[in-house]
PDB file of C-alpha atoms in Angstrom:
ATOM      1  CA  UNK A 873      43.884 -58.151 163.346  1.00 53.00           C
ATOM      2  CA  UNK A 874      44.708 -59.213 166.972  1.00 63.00           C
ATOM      3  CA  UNK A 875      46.222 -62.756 166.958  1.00 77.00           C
ATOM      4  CA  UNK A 876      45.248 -64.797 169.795  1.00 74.00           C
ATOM      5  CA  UNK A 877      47.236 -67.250 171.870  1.00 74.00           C
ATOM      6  CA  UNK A 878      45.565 -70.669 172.038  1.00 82.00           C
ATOM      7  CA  UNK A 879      44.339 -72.168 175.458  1.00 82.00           C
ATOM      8  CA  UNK A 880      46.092 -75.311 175.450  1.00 86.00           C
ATOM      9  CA  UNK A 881      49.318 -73.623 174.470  1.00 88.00           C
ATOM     10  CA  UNK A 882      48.838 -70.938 177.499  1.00 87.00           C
ATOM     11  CA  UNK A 883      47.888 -73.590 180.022  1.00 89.00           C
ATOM     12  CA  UNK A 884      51.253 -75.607 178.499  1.00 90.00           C
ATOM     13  CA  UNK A 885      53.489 -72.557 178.551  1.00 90.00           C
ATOM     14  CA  UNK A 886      51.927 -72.109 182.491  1.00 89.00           C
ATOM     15  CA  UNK A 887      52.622 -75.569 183.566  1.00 91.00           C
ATOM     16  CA  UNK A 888      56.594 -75.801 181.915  1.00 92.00           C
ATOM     17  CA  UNK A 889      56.987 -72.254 183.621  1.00 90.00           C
ATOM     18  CA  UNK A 890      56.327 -73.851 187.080  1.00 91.00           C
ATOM     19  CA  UNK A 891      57.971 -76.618 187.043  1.00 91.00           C
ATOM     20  CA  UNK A 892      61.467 -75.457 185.348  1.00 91.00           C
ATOM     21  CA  UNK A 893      61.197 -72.517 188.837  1.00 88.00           C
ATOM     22  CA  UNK A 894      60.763 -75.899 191.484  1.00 88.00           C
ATOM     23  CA  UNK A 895      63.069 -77.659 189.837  1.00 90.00           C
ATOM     24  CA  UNK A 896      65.856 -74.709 189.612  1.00 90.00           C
ATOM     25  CA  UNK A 897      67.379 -74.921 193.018  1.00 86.00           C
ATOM     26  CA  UNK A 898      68.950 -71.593 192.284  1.00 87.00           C
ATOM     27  CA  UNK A 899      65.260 -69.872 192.444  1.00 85.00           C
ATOM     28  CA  UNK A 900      64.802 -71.198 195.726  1.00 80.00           C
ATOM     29  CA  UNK A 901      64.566 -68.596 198.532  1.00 85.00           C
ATOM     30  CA  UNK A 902      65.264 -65.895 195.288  1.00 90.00           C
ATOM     31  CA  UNK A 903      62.242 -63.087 194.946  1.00 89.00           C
ATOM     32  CA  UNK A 904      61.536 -61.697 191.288  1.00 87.00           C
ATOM     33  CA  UNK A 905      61.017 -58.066 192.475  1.00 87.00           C
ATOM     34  CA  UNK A 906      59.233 -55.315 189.843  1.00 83.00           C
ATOM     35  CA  UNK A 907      59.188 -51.689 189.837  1.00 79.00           C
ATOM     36  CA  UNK A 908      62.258 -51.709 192.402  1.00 75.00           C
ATOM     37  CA  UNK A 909      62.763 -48.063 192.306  1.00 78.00           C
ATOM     38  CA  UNK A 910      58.599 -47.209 192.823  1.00 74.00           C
ATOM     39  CA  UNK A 911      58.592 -45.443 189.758  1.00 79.00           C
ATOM     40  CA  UNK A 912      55.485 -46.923 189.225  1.00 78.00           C
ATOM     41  CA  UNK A 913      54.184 -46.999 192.515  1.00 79.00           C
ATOM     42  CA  UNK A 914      54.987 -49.113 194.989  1.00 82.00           C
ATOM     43  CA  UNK A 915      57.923 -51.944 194.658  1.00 80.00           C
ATOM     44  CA  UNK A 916      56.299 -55.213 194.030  1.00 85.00           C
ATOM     45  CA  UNK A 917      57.662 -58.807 195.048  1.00 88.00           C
ATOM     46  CA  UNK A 918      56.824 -62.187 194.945  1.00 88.00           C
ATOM     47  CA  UNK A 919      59.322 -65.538 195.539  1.00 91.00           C
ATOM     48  CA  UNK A 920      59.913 -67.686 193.094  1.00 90.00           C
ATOM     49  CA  UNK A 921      58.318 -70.313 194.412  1.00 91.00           C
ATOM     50  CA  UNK A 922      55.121 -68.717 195.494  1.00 92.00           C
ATOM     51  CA  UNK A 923      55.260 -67.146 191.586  1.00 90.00           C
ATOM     52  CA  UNK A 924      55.998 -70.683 190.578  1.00 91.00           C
ATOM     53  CA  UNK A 925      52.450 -72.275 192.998  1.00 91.00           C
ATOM     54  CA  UNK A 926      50.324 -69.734 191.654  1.00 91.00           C
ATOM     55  CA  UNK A 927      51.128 -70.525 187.769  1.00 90.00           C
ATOM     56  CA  UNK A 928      49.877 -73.675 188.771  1.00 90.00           C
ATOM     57  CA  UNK A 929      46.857 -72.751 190.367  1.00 91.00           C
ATOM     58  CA  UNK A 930      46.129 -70.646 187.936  1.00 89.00           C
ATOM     59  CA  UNK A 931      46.785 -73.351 184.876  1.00 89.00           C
ATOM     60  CA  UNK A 932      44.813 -75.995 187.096  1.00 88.00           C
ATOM     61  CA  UNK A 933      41.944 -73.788 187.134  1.00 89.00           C
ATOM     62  CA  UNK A 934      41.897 -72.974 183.316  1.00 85.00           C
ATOM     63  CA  UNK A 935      42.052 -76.652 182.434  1.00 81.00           C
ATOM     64  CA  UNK A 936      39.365 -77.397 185.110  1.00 79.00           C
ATOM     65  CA  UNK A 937      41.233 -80.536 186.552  1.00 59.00           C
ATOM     66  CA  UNK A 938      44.251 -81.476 188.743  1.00 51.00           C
ATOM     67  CA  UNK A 939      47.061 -82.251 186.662  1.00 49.00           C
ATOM     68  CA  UNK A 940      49.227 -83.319 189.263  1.00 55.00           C
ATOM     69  CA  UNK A 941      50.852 -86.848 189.241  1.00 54.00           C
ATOM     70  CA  UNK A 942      48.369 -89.455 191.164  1.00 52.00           C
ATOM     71  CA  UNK A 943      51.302 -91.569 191.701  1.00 50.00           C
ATOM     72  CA  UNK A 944      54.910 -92.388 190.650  1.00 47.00           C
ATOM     73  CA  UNK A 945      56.586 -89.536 189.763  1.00 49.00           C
ATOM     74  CA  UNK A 946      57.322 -86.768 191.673  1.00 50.00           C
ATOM     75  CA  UNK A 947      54.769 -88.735 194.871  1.00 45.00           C
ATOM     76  CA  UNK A 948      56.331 -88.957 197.967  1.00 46.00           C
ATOM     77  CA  UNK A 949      55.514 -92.850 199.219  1.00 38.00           C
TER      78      UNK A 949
END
């Protein structure tokens, strides 16, 4: 039988993903490229950070709410 991963765990998982790529200074300006040699097709490649904006999007939109800090950490002013 198929196991299934749980929601809350995926969202979680999401979330920790983008956040360890913006805070990893090394990743900044880096692209994760796939397929480099078009074996598959075409090369694919996204930046880090864009990869890193769109887990978030994408988490954001499973939990149905902003989980961004309103305030304190991580605000500017």
């Amino acid at each position: 039988m198929a196991e299934y991963i749980d929601a809350k765990k995926m969202v979680l998982a999401m979330l920790a993903g983008a956040r360890a790529i913006e805070n990893n200074k090394r990743l900044w300006g880096a692209s994760y490229c796939y397929d480099v040699f078009g074996v598959c097709g075409d090369p694919q490649e996204i930046s880090y950070y864009e990869a890193a904006k769109t887990l978030r999007e994408a988490a954001e939109k499973a939990i149905g709410d902003d989980t961004r800090p309103q305030g304190g950490e991580g605000q500017d002013g």
